[in-house]
Every structure is written in structure tokens, then in C-alpha cells.
PDB file of C-alpha atoms in Angstrom:
ATOM      1  CA  UNK C   1     -57.500 -35.810  80.657  1.00 77.00           C
ATOM      2  CA  UNK C   2     -58.113 -33.095  78.075  1.00 94.00           C
ATOM      3  CA  UNK C   3     -60.859 -33.576  75.496  1.00 97.00           C
ATOM      4  CA  UNK C   4     -60.630 -31.578  72.282  1.00 98.00           C
ATOM      5  CA  UNK C   5     -63.921 -31.242  70.413  1.00 98.00           C
ATOM      6  CA  UNK C   6     -64.883 -29.867  67.026  1.00 98.00           C
ATOM      7  CA  UNK C   7     -66.695 -30.367  63.727  1.00 98.00           C
ATOM      8  CA  UNK C   8     -65.934 -32.664  60.804  1.00 98.00           C
ATOM      9  CA  UNK C   9     -65.779 -29.740  58.380  1.00 98.00           C
ATOM     10  CA  UNK C  10     -63.774 -26.535  58.184  1.00 98.00           C
ATOM     11  CA  UNK C  11     -66.456 -23.908  58.898  1.00 98.00           C
ATOM     12  CA  UNK C  12     -65.354 -21.479  56.165  1.00 98.00           C
ATOM     13  CA  UNK C  13     -63.546 -21.911  52.869  1.00 97.00           C
ATOM     14  CA  UNK C  14     -63.097 -18.180  52.515  1.00 97.00           C
ATOM     15  CA  UNK C  15     -59.783 -18.049  54.375  1.00 98.00           C
ATOM     16  CA  UNK C  16     -57.851 -19.715  57.191  1.00 98.00           C
ATOM     17  CA  UNK C  17     -58.444 -16.621  59.322  1.00 98.00           C
ATOM     18  CA  UNK C  18     -62.228 -16.829  58.852  1.00 98.00           C
ATOM     19  CA  UNK C  19     -62.175 -20.554  59.632  1.00 98.00           C
ATOM     20  CA  UNK C  20     -60.234 -20.244  62.880  1.00 98.00           C
ATOM     21  CA  UNK C  21     -62.264 -17.223  63.982  1.00 98.00           C
ATOM     22  CA  UNK C  22     -65.457 -19.262  63.597  1.00 98.00           C
ATOM     23  CA  UNK C  23     -64.000 -22.275  65.402  1.00 98.00           C
ATOM     24  CA  UNK C  24     -62.977 -20.087  68.348  1.00 98.00           C
ATOM     25  CA  UNK C  25     -66.279 -18.190  68.340  1.00 98.00           C
ATOM     26  CA  UNK C  26     -68.183 -21.485  68.535  1.00 98.00           C
ATOM     27  CA  UNK C  27     -66.031 -22.826  71.345  1.00 98.00           C
ATOM     28  CA  UNK C  28     -64.235 -25.566  69.412  1.00 98.00           C
ATOM     29  CA  UNK C  29     -60.773 -26.919  70.128  1.00 98.00           C
ATOM     30  CA  UNK C  30     -60.575 -29.376  67.209  1.00 98.00           C
ATOM     31  CA  UNK C  31     -61.490 -29.559  63.530  1.00 98.00           C
ATOM     32  CA  UNK C  32     -61.252 -32.278  60.897  1.00 99.00           C
ATOM     33  CA  UNK C  33     -60.376 -30.949  57.448  1.00 98.00           C
ATOM     34  CA  UNK C  34     -62.961 -32.295  55.027  1.00 98.00           C
ATOM     35  CA  UNK C  35     -61.419 -33.689  51.847  1.00 98.00           C
ATOM     36  CA  UNK C  36     -63.989 -36.510  51.514  1.00 97.00           C
ATOM     37  CA  UNK C  37     -65.291 -35.063  48.255  1.00 96.00           C
ATOM     38  CA  UNK C  38     -61.919 -33.818  47.029  1.00 97.00           C
ATOM     39  CA  UNK C  39     -59.242 -31.208  47.640  1.00 98.00           C
ATOM     40  CA  UNK C  40     -60.561 -27.670  47.901  1.00 98.00           C
ATOM     41  CA  UNK C  41     -57.879 -25.431  49.465  1.00 98.00           C
ATOM     42  CA  UNK C  42     -56.650 -22.772  47.006  1.00 95.00           C
ATOM     43  CA  UNK C  43     -53.781 -21.866  47.051  1.00 96.00           C
ATOM     44  CA  UNK C  44     -53.331 -25.134  48.869  1.00 96.00           C
ATOM     45  CA  UNK C  45     -49.956 -25.062  50.600  1.00 97.00           C
ATOM     46  CA  UNK C  46     -50.318 -21.452  51.710  1.00 98.00           C
ATOM     47  CA  UNK C  47     -53.878 -22.122  52.949  1.00 98.00           C
ATOM     48  CA  UNK C  48     -52.820 -25.223  54.886  1.00 98.00           C
ATOM     49  CA  UNK C  49     -49.746 -23.613  56.386  1.00 98.00           C
ATOM     50  CA  UNK C  50     -51.632 -20.555  57.587  1.00 98.00           C
ATOM     51  CA  UNK C  51     -54.496 -22.678  58.970  1.00 98.00           C
ATOM     52  CA  UNK C  52     -52.010 -24.751  60.937  1.00 98.00           C
ATOM     53  CA  UNK C  53     -50.244 -21.673  62.286  1.00 98.00           C
ATOM     54  CA  UNK C  54     -53.478 -20.086  63.489  1.00 98.00           C
ATOM     55  CA  UNK C  55     -54.808 -23.361  64.904  1.00 98.00           C
ATOM     56  CA  UNK C  56     -51.665 -23.869  66.963  1.00 98.00           C
ATOM     57  CA  UNK C  57     -51.927 -20.333  68.327  1.00 98.00           C
ATOM     58  CA  UNK C  58     -55.518 -20.966  69.451  1.00 98.00           C
ATOM     59  CA  UNK C  59     -55.056 -24.522  70.776  1.00 98.00           C
ATOM     60  CA  UNK C  60     -57.086 -26.201  68.041  1.00 98.00           C
ATOM     61  CA  UNK C  61     -56.184 -29.822  67.213  1.00 98.00           C
ATOM     62  CA  UNK C  62     -56.370 -30.503  63.467  1.00 98.00           C
ATOM     63  CA  UNK C  63     -56.928 -33.781  61.659  1.00 98.00           C
ATOM     64  CA  UNK C  64     -57.620 -34.499  57.983  1.00 98.00           C
ATOM     65  CA  UNK C  65     -60.161 -36.843  56.399  1.00 98.00           C
ATOM     66  CA  UNK C  66     -58.832 -38.219  53.127  1.00 98.00           C
ATOM     67  CA  UNK C  67     -61.000 -38.459  49.979  1.00 98.00           C
ATOM     68  CA  UNK C  68     -63.582 -41.261  50.067  1.00 96.00           C
ATOM     69  CA  UNK C  69     -62.175 -42.626  46.797  1.00 94.00           C
ATOM     70  CA  UNK C  70     -58.751 -43.109  48.402  1.00 96.00           C
ATOM     71  CA  UNK C  71     -59.433 -46.580  49.776  1.00 93.00           C
ATOM     72  CA  UNK C  72     -56.848 -49.241  50.487  1.00 95.00           C
ATOM     73  CA  UNK C  73     -56.590 -52.913  49.577  1.00 95.00           C
ATOM     74  CA  UNK C  74     -57.558 -52.944  45.900  1.00 93.00           C
ATOM     75  CA  UNK C  75     -57.575 -56.232  44.023  1.00 94.00           C
ATOM     76  CA  UNK C  76     -54.330 -57.185  42.223  1.00 89.00           C
ATOM     77  CA  UNK C  77     -55.830 -56.395  38.803  1.00 90.00           C
ATOM     78  CA  UNK C  78     -56.909 -52.889  39.818  1.00 93.00           C
ATOM     79  CA  UNK C  79     -53.492 -51.256  39.673  1.00 94.00           C
ATOM     80  CA  UNK C  80     -54.838 -47.984  38.250  1.00 96.00           C
ATOM     81  CA  UNK C  81     -57.294 -47.628  41.128  1.00 95.00           C
ATOM     82  CA  UNK C  82     -54.507 -48.385  43.599  1.00 96.00           C
ATOM     83  CA  UNK C  83     -52.216 -45.826  41.945  1.00 97.00           C
ATOM     84  CA  UNK C  84     -54.948 -43.195  42.089  1.00 97.00           C
ATOM     85  CA  UNK C  85     -55.665 -43.936  45.764  1.00 97.00           C
ATOM     86  CA  UNK C  86     -51.971 -43.715  46.633  1.00 98.00           C
ATOM     87  CA  UNK C  87     -51.737 -40.370  44.847  1.00 98.00           C
ATOM     88  CA  UNK C  88     -54.658 -38.946  46.810  1.00 98.00           C
ATOM     89  CA  UNK C  89     -53.332 -40.277  50.124  1.00 98.00           C
ATOM     90  CA  UNK C  90     -49.868 -38.933  49.353  1.00 98.00           C
ATOM     91  CA  UNK C  91     -51.372 -35.514  48.662  1.00 98.00           C
ATOM     92  CA  UNK C  92     -53.536 -35.673  51.798  1.00 98.00           C
ATOM     93  CA  UNK C  93     -50.457 -36.472  53.881  1.00 98.00           C
ATOM     94  CA  UNK C  94     -48.679 -33.485  52.346  1.00 98.00           C
ATOM     95  CA  UNK C  95     -51.487 -31.169  53.410  1.00 98.00           C
ATOM     96  CA  UNK C  96     -51.520 -32.766  56.873  1.00 98.00           C
ATOM     97  CA  UNK C  97     -47.801 -32.112  57.312  1.00 98.00           C
ATOM     98  CA  UNK C  98     -48.192 -28.541  56.019  1.00 98.00           C
ATOM     99  CA  UNK C  99     -50.873 -27.709  58.599  1.00 98.00           C
ATOM    100  CA  UNK C 100     -49.507 -29.841  61.440  1.00 98.00           C
ATOM    101  CA  UNK C 101     -52.478 -32.209  61.590  1.00 98.00           C
ATOM    102  CA  UNK C 102     -52.115 -35.081  64.021  1.00 96.00           C
ATOM    103  CA  UNK C 103     -53.709 -37.816  61.944  1.00 98.00           C
ATOM    104  CA  UNK C 104     -55.026 -38.590  58.443  1.00 98.00           C
ATOM    105  CA  UNK C 105     -58.325 -40.489  58.582  1.00 98.00           C
ATOM    106  CA  UNK C 106     -58.809 -43.136  55.901  1.00 98.00           C
ATOM    107  CA  UNK C 107     -61.435 -45.749  55.083  1.00 96.00           C
ATOM    108  CA  UNK C 108     -60.075 -49.316  54.981  1.00 94.00           C
ATOM    109  CA  UNK C 109     -61.688 -50.473  51.733  1.00 92.00           C
ATOM    110  CA  UNK C 110     -63.853 -53.498  50.980  1.00 96.00           C
ATOM    111  CA  UNK C 111     -63.776 -57.278  51.076  1.00 97.00           C
ATOM    112  CA  UNK C 112     -64.274 -57.419  47.278  1.00 95.00           C
ATOM    113  CA  UNK C 113     -65.165 -61.083  47.420  1.00 95.00           C
ATOM    114  CA  UNK C 114     -62.108 -62.068  49.470  1.00 96.00           C
ATOM    115  CA  UNK C 115     -61.856 -63.745  52.828  1.00 97.00           C
ATOM    116  CA  UNK C 116     -61.489 -61.138  55.574  1.00 97.00           C
ATOM    117  CA  UNK C 117     -57.918 -62.234  56.365  1.00 97.00           C
ATOM    118  CA  UNK C 118     -56.841 -61.807  52.739  1.00 97.00           C
ATOM    119  CA  UNK C 119     -58.472 -58.382  52.490  1.00 97.00           C
ATOM    120  CA  UNK C 120     -56.785 -57.232  55.696  1.00 98.00           C
ATOM    121  CA  UNK C 121     -53.384 -58.429  54.502  1.00 98.00           C
ATOM    122  CA  UNK C 122     -53.916 -56.460  51.288  1.00 97.00           C
ATOM    123  CA  UNK C 123     -54.762 -53.296  53.251  1.00 98.00           C
ATOM    124  CA  UNK C 124     -51.723 -53.845  55.490  1.00 98.00           C
ATOM    125  CA  UNK C 125     -49.436 -54.174  52.471  1.00 97.00           C
ATOM    126  CA  UNK C 126     -50.825 -50.969  50.971  1.00 97.00           C
ATOM    127  CA  UNK C 127     -50.270 -49.132  54.251  1.00 98.00           C
ATOM    128  CA  UNK C 128     -46.693 -50.385  54.408  1.00 98.00           C
ATOM    129  CA  UNK C 129     -45.971 -49.444  50.784  1.00 97.00           C
ATOM    130  CA  UNK C 130     -47.584 -46.049  51.250  1.00 97.00           C
ATOM    131  CA  UNK C 131     -45.533 -45.355  54.370  1.00 98.00           C
ATOM    132  CA  UNK C 132     -42.317 -46.067  52.470  1.00 98.00           C
ATOM    133  CA  UNK C 133     -43.357 -43.616  49.759  1.00 98.00           C
ATOM    134  CA  UNK C 134     -44.291 -40.922  52.290  1.00 98.00           C
ATOM    135  CA  UNK C 135     -41.081 -41.273  54.283  1.00 97.00           C
ATOM    136  CA  UNK C 136     -39.059 -40.650  51.129  1.00 97.00           C
ATOM    137  CA  UNK C 137     -40.981 -37.379  50.624  1.00 96.00           C
ATOM    138  CA  UNK C 138     -40.869 -36.310  54.291  1.00 97.00           C
ATOM    139  CA  UNK C 139     -44.639 -36.660  54.519  1.00 98.00           C
ATOM    140  CA  UNK C 140     -44.745 -39.182  57.349  1.00 96.00           C
ATOM    141  CA  UNK C 141     -47.915 -38.713  59.394  1.00 97.00           C
ATOM    142  CA  UNK C 142     -50.029 -41.069  61.473  1.00 98.00           C
ATOM    143  CA  UNK C 143     -52.901 -42.717  59.613  1.00 98.00           C
ATOM    144  CA  UNK C 144     -56.200 -43.356  61.356  1.00 98.00           C
ATOM    145  CA  UNK C 145     -58.255 -46.258  60.009  1.00 98.00           C
ATOM    146  CA  UNK C 146     -61.945 -45.658  60.629  1.00 98.00           C
ATOM    147  CA  UNK C 147     -64.351 -48.235  62.027  1.00 98.00           C
ATOM    148  CA  UNK C 148     -67.067 -48.524  59.391  1.00 98.00           C
ATOM    149  CA  UNK C 149     -70.840 -48.883  59.586  1.00 97.00           C
ATOM    150  CA  UNK C 150     -71.630 -51.971  57.519  1.00 95.00           C
ATOM    151  CA  UNK C 151     -71.729 -55.210  59.440  1.00 91.00           C
ATOM    152  CA  UNK C 152     -70.565 -57.582  56.690  1.00 92.00           C
ATOM    153  CA  UNK C 153     -67.880 -55.384  55.127  1.00 95.00           C
ATOM    154  CA  UNK C 154     -64.259 -54.599  55.883  1.00 97.00           C
ATOM    155  CA  UNK C 155     -63.757 -52.130  58.715  1.00 97.00           C
ATOM    156  CA  UNK C 156     -65.135 -53.830  61.810  1.00 98.00           C
ATOM    157  CA  UNK C 157     -63.666 -52.817  65.160  1.00 98.00           C
ATOM    158  CA  UNK C 158     -61.648 -56.034  65.147  1.00 98.00           C
ATOM    159  CA  UNK C 159     -60.280 -55.270  61.668  1.00 98.00           C
ATOM    160  CA  UNK C 160     -59.221 -51.775  62.668  1.00 98.00           C
ATOM    161  CA  UNK C 161     -57.612 -52.834  65.943  1.00 98.00           C
ATOM    162  CA  UNK C 162     -55.689 -55.563  64.093  1.00 98.00           C
ATOM    163  CA  UNK C 163     -54.251 -52.993  61.686  1.00 98.00           C
ATOM    164  CA  UNK C 164     -53.445 -50.523  64.470  1.00 98.00           C
ATOM    165  CA  UNK C 165     -51.616 -53.213  66.432  1.00 98.00           C
ATOM    166  CA  UNK C 166     -49.522 -54.073  63.372  1.00 97.00           C
ATOM    167  CA  UNK C 167     -48.144 -50.567  62.733  1.00 98.00           C
ATOM    168  CA  UNK C 168     -47.139 -48.052  65.395  1.00 95.00           C
ATOM    169  CA  UNK C 169     -48.111 -45.167  63.070  1.00 97.00           C
ATOM    170  CA  UNK C 170     -51.651 -46.498  62.446  1.00 98.00           C
ATOM    171  CA  UNK C 171     -54.364 -45.485  64.912  1.00 98.00           C
ATOM    172  CA  UNK C 172     -57.950 -46.692  65.283  1.00 98.00           C
ATOM    173  CA  UNK C 173     -60.563 -44.044  64.511  1.00 98.00           C
ATOM    174  CA  UNK C 174     -63.454 -45.007  66.763  1.00 98.00           C
ATOM    175  CA  UNK C 175     -66.722 -44.098  65.066  1.00 98.00           C
ATOM    176  CA  UNK C 176     -69.354 -44.682  67.732  1.00 98.00           C
ATOM    177  CA  UNK C 177     -72.220 -43.928  65.342  1.00 98.00           C
ATOM    178  CA  UNK C 178     -71.021 -46.769  63.113  1.00 98.00           C
ATOM    179  CA  UNK C 179     -70.584 -49.063  66.116  1.00 98.00           C
ATOM    180  CA  UNK C 180     -74.095 -48.211  67.311  1.00 98.00           C
ATOM    181  CA  UNK C 181     -75.453 -49.096  63.874  1.00 98.00           C
ATOM    182  CA  UNK C 182     -73.694 -52.438  63.423  1.00 98.00           C
ATOM    183  CA  UNK C 183     -74.697 -53.567  66.931  1.00 98.00           C
ATOM    184  CA  UNK C 184     -78.365 -52.709  66.301  1.00 97.00           C
ATOM    185  CA  UNK C 185     -78.296 -49.913  68.861  1.00 98.00           C
ATOM    186  CA  UNK C 186     -75.934 -51.564  71.331  1.00 97.00           C
ATOM    187  CA  UNK C 187     -74.150 -48.445  72.568  1.00 98.00           C
ATOM    188  CA  UNK C 188     -76.457 -47.185  75.283  1.00 97.00           C
ATOM    189  CA  UNK C 189     -74.380 -47.589  78.441  1.00 97.00           C
ATOM    190  CA  UNK C 190     -70.926 -46.627  79.664  1.00 98.00           C
ATOM    191  CA  UNK C 191     -69.574 -50.183  79.596  1.00 98.00           C
ATOM    192  CA  UNK C 192     -70.083 -50.547  75.837  1.00 98.00           C
ATOM    193  CA  UNK C 193     -68.121 -47.362  75.177  1.00 98.00           C
ATOM    194  CA  UNK C 194     -65.428 -48.201  77.722  1.00 98.00           C
ATOM    195  CA  UNK C 195     -64.849 -51.675  76.268  1.00 98.00           C
ATOM    196  CA  UNK C 196     -64.055 -50.267  72.833  1.00 98.00           C
ATOM    197  CA  UNK C 197     -61.901 -47.494  74.265  1.00 98.00           C
ATOM    198  CA  UNK C 198     -59.952 -50.100  76.250  1.00 98.00           C
ATOM    199  CA  UNK C 199     -59.186 -51.987  73.029  1.00 98.00           C
ATOM    200  CA  UNK C 200     -57.982 -48.748  71.435  1.00 98.00           C
ATOM    201  CA  UNK C 201     -55.961 -47.855  74.529  1.00 98.00           C
ATOM    202  CA  UNK C 202     -54.128 -51.170  74.247  1.00 98.00           C
ATOM    203  CA  UNK C 203     -52.864 -50.496  70.700  1.00 98.00           C
ATOM    204  CA  UNK C 204     -52.207 -46.744  70.832  1.00 98.00           C
ATOM    205  CA  UNK C 205     -48.785 -45.250  71.432  1.00 95.00           C
ATOM    206  CA  UNK C 206     -48.392 -43.660  74.865  1.00 93.00           C
ATOM    207  CA  UNK C 207     -48.787 -40.037  73.783  1.00 89.00           C
ATOM    208  CA  UNK C 208     -51.454 -40.556  71.106  1.00 97.00           C
ATOM    209  CA  UNK C 209     -54.978 -39.324  71.877  1.00 98.00           C
ATOM    210  CA  UNK C 210     -58.115 -41.305  71.214  1.00 98.00           C
ATOM    211  CA  UNK C 211     -59.555 -40.142  67.883  1.00 98.00           C
ATOM    212  CA  UNK C 212     -63.342 -40.414  67.978  1.00 98.00           C
ATOM    213  CA  UNK C 213     -66.109 -39.710  65.478  1.00 98.00           C
ATOM    214  CA  UNK C 214     -69.543 -39.137  66.997  1.00 98.00           C
ATOM    215  CA  UNK C 215     -73.078 -38.300  65.908  1.00 98.00           C
ATOM    216  CA  UNK C 216     -76.577 -39.646  66.282  1.00 98.00           C
ATOM    217  CA  UNK C 217     -77.324 -42.280  63.634  1.00 98.00           C
ATOM    218  CA  UNK C 218     -80.108 -44.039  61.746  1.00 98.00           C
ATOM    219  CA  UNK C 219     -79.594 -47.686  60.806  1.00 97.00           C
ATOM    220  CA  UNK C 220     -81.395 -50.698  59.342  1.00 96.00           C
ATOM    221  CA  UNK C 221     -80.415 -54.376  59.366  1.00 94.00           C
ATOM    222  CA  UNK C 222     -77.294 -53.465  61.374  1.00 95.00           C
ATOM    223  CA  UNK C 223     -76.042 -51.078  58.695  1.00 95.00           C
ATOM    224  CA  UNK C 224     -75.831 -47.291  58.907  1.00 97.00           C
ATOM    225  CA  UNK C 225     -78.267 -45.329  56.770  1.00 97.00           C
ATOM    226  CA  UNK C 226     -77.605 -41.678  57.686  1.00 97.00           C
ATOM    227  CA  UNK C 227     -76.346 -39.334  60.382  1.00 97.00           C
ATOM    228  CA  UNK C 228     -79.111 -37.670  62.375  1.00 98.00           C
ATOM    229  CA  UNK C 229     -79.440 -34.416  64.308  1.00 98.00           C
ATOM    230  CA  UNK C 230     -78.606 -35.135  67.935  1.00 98.00           C
ATOM    231  CA  UNK C 231     -81.624 -36.468  69.838  1.00 97.00           C
ATOM    232  CA  UNK C 232     -83.442 -37.954  66.858  1.00 98.00           C
ATOM    233  CA  UNK C 233     -81.837 -41.355  67.316  1.00 98.00           C
ATOM    234  CA  UNK C 234     -80.733 -43.351  70.362  1.00 98.00           C
ATOM    235  CA  UNK C 235     -76.985 -42.641  70.617  1.00 98.00           C
ATOM    236  CA  UNK C 236     -76.111 -40.323  73.495  1.00 98.00           C
ATOM    237  CA  UNK C 237     -72.976 -38.450  74.505  1.00 98.00           C
ATOM    238  CA  UNK C 238     -73.182 -38.908  78.293  1.00 98.00           C
ATOM    239  CA  UNK C 239     -71.891 -42.517  78.264  1.00 98.00           C
ATOM    240  CA  UNK C 240     -69.005 -41.468  76.022  1.00 98.00           C
ATOM    241  CA  UNK C 241     -68.063 -38.698  78.447  1.00 98.00           C
ATOM    242  CA  UNK C 242     -68.096 -41.088  81.395  1.00 98.00           C
ATOM    243  CA  UNK C 243     -66.135 -43.740  79.508  1.00 98.00           C
ATOM    244  CA  UNK C 244     -63.431 -41.294  78.419  1.00 98.00           C
ATOM    245  CA  UNK C 245     -63.001 -40.204  82.035  1.00 97.00           C
ATOM    246  CA  UNK C 246     -61.864 -43.726  82.934  1.00 97.00           C
ATOM    247  CA  UNK C 247     -58.698 -43.432  80.846  1.00 97.00           C
ATOM    248  CA  UNK C 248     -55.499 -41.522  81.422  1.00 96.00           C
ATOM    249  CA  UNK C 249     -55.383 -40.512  77.768  1.00 97.00           C
ATOM    250  CA  UNK C 250     -56.490 -37.316  75.975  1.00 97.00           C
ATOM    251  CA  UNK C 251     -59.156 -37.498  73.301  1.00 98.00           C
ATOM    252  CA  UNK C 252     -60.160 -35.665  70.168  1.00 98.00           C
ATOM    253  CA  UNK C 253     -63.871 -36.013  69.438  1.00 98.00           C
ATOM    254  CA  UNK C 254     -65.098 -34.987  65.992  1.00 98.00           C
ATOM    255  CA  UNK C 255     -68.807 -34.370  65.531  1.00 98.00           C
ATOM    256  CA  UNK C 256     -70.222 -35.610  62.229  1.00 98.00           C
ATOM    257  CA  UNK C 257     -73.691 -34.367  63.097  1.00 97.00           C
ATOM    258  CA  UNK C 258     -75.726 -32.539  60.433  1.00 96.00           C
ATOM    259  CA  UNK C 259     -75.996 -29.108  61.986  1.00 95.00           C
ATOM    260  CA  UNK C 260     -74.438 -26.596  64.346  1.00 98.00           C
ATOM    261  CA  UNK C 261     -77.108 -27.053  67.017  1.00 98.00           C
ATOM    262  CA  UNK C 262     -76.191 -30.730  67.322  1.00 98.00           C
ATOM    263  CA  UNK C 263     -72.464 -29.929  67.519  1.00 98.00           C
ATOM    264  CA  UNK C 264     -73.106 -27.504  70.350  1.00 98.00           C
ATOM    265  CA  UNK C 265     -75.322 -29.895  72.290  1.00 98.00           C
ATOM    266  CA  UNK C 266     -72.771 -32.704  72.081  1.00 98.00           C
ATOM    267  CA  UNK C 267     -69.956 -30.316  73.005  1.00 98.00           C
ATOM    268  CA  UNK C 268     -71.698 -29.113  76.144  1.00 98.00           C
ATOM    269  CA  UNK C 269     -72.404 -32.679  77.271  1.00 98.00           C
ATOM    270  CA  UNK C 270     -68.877 -33.945  76.626  1.00 97.00           C
ATOM    271  CA  UNK C 271     -67.135 -31.006  78.241  1.00 92.00           C
ATOM    272  CA  UNK C 272     -69.395 -30.794  81.292  1.00 90.00           C
ATOM    273  CA  UNK C 273     -67.025 -31.308  84.182  1.00 62.00           C
ATOM    274  CA  UNK C 274     -64.194 -32.364  81.837  1.00 55.00           C
ATOM    275  CA  UNK C 275     -60.763 -30.793  81.654  1.00 48.00           C
ATOM    276  CA  UNK C 276     -60.634 -28.092  79.008  1.00 44.00           C
ATOM    277  CA  UNK C 277     -57.442 -27.254  77.063  1.00 45.00           C
TER     278      UNK C 277
END
């Protein structure tokens, strides 16, 4: 099946035209819009609409990463934080609809002293409430909950698959760098990758692609510390390529590597012998 590949940042903030030209020039067929630090498109709706139009023309699959502060599952007494998060996620969904992005990536939040089951129920309620708000504004878009890189926090693979199974419009975002970190370097063979992809395959809607984050990673005590240039750590792209080939499902792989050279290396490995769009 087709694998789309691209970076976790829009390569130019000068204009949509400059961004898409660079994506095409560098051989990318995907891009994740980077709102982690905040919203930067100006004028926003025109920028997003034009980016989406050009991306569709060139076969580039767009996704959007919501602001880091827009986490779900706040404690009952933190209503202002919850309101602020909902506002940011609402706005992110609006941009996603304007540019035709397939999924909005969000972090699941934290345990905050709660049992895991209680924290997950809180996140699920926020997702449900948020969906109701977005439907009323015609901003319905799939949300992708990211697998996180801290072993004792919310956002394990099991947490994310539980949420994705609960809502048909919630997808797992499979971050293999985070999984490699929390397993103390456990993702070195095809079977490890394929097992996680099989869990995602079981909860995804028929037409939905796998949404994957990938980069080399440094970790300590089964927690991520930082993304690394490709080759400096022990996570490799070949097993991911072979695992993806086992499934009759397209994939979008987003490189979170620090540097263009790493993006290009990963791209060439993943697309070697794979179907191109």
C-alpha cells in the first residue's frame, strides 16, 4: 500500500506556495503542520486554505499537530485550563478543516495523581464533549492521540488503543521513537513494529491510514530525553518498512528528526521498493 512521508514542520512560513514548492523539491508527500508552540499562520484562514489547495494538487497528505498546552483530561478544579485547551483544539480543528488535513494530533494529558482508569475516563469525556462542540461548528475532524514517551505517565500504547477503540473518529498516532524509549530500546526487529501496527489496524476505520511518528531517539530509565539525528541512536527504519508491508493499509509517516539529512535518509529507506503515490 501507499506510504506518504514528510516532515513534522512546514518548511517555510513565508507563504503556502513556498512551503509546497519545498516539500515537492525535497520529495515529500506528507507534512504535519506544526502548532506545538502556538498558531503562526497569518492571515490564517487564507494561508490554510491555499496550503490545502496546493497540497491536494501535488498529492501531499496534511495533518496538524495541536499546541502542546492543549492537553485533555484536566482535573475537575482546573476548569480554566480545560476551557483554554478546548479553545486551542477548537481552533486547531478549524485550521485542519480549512486546509483539508486528515487528522489533528493531540497529546493525551497526564495522570495528575489519579488511577490510570480515572484519567482515561476523564480524557474520553473531554474528547466526547469536544466532538459535540466541533460538530456544532462544522469542524468535525479525526483526532489522533499520540503514544507518549514516559513509561509511568498517561499515553501508553494501551491507553491510546483504548481511546481509539472507544471513538470511531479517534485514531492512534504511533510514535515509534517513544515506544523505543519506554521499552528500553525494544524496537529493533520487524515483529516489534508489526505487533503495534496490528493493534492499530484492529481499531482503525477501514479507509484510515496508519499515522506514524518516527525519528531516532535518546532515552534514560525508559523515558525519552531527546530526538536524535538518524543513526546516532538504535532505532532504524528498515523494520518499520517491512512491518508496514504486511498490512493492506496505507500509511503516513512523519519524521520528527532534527535535520533535513535525517529526513532524507529515513525517506529513502522507507520508500525503497514501496508503492509511491
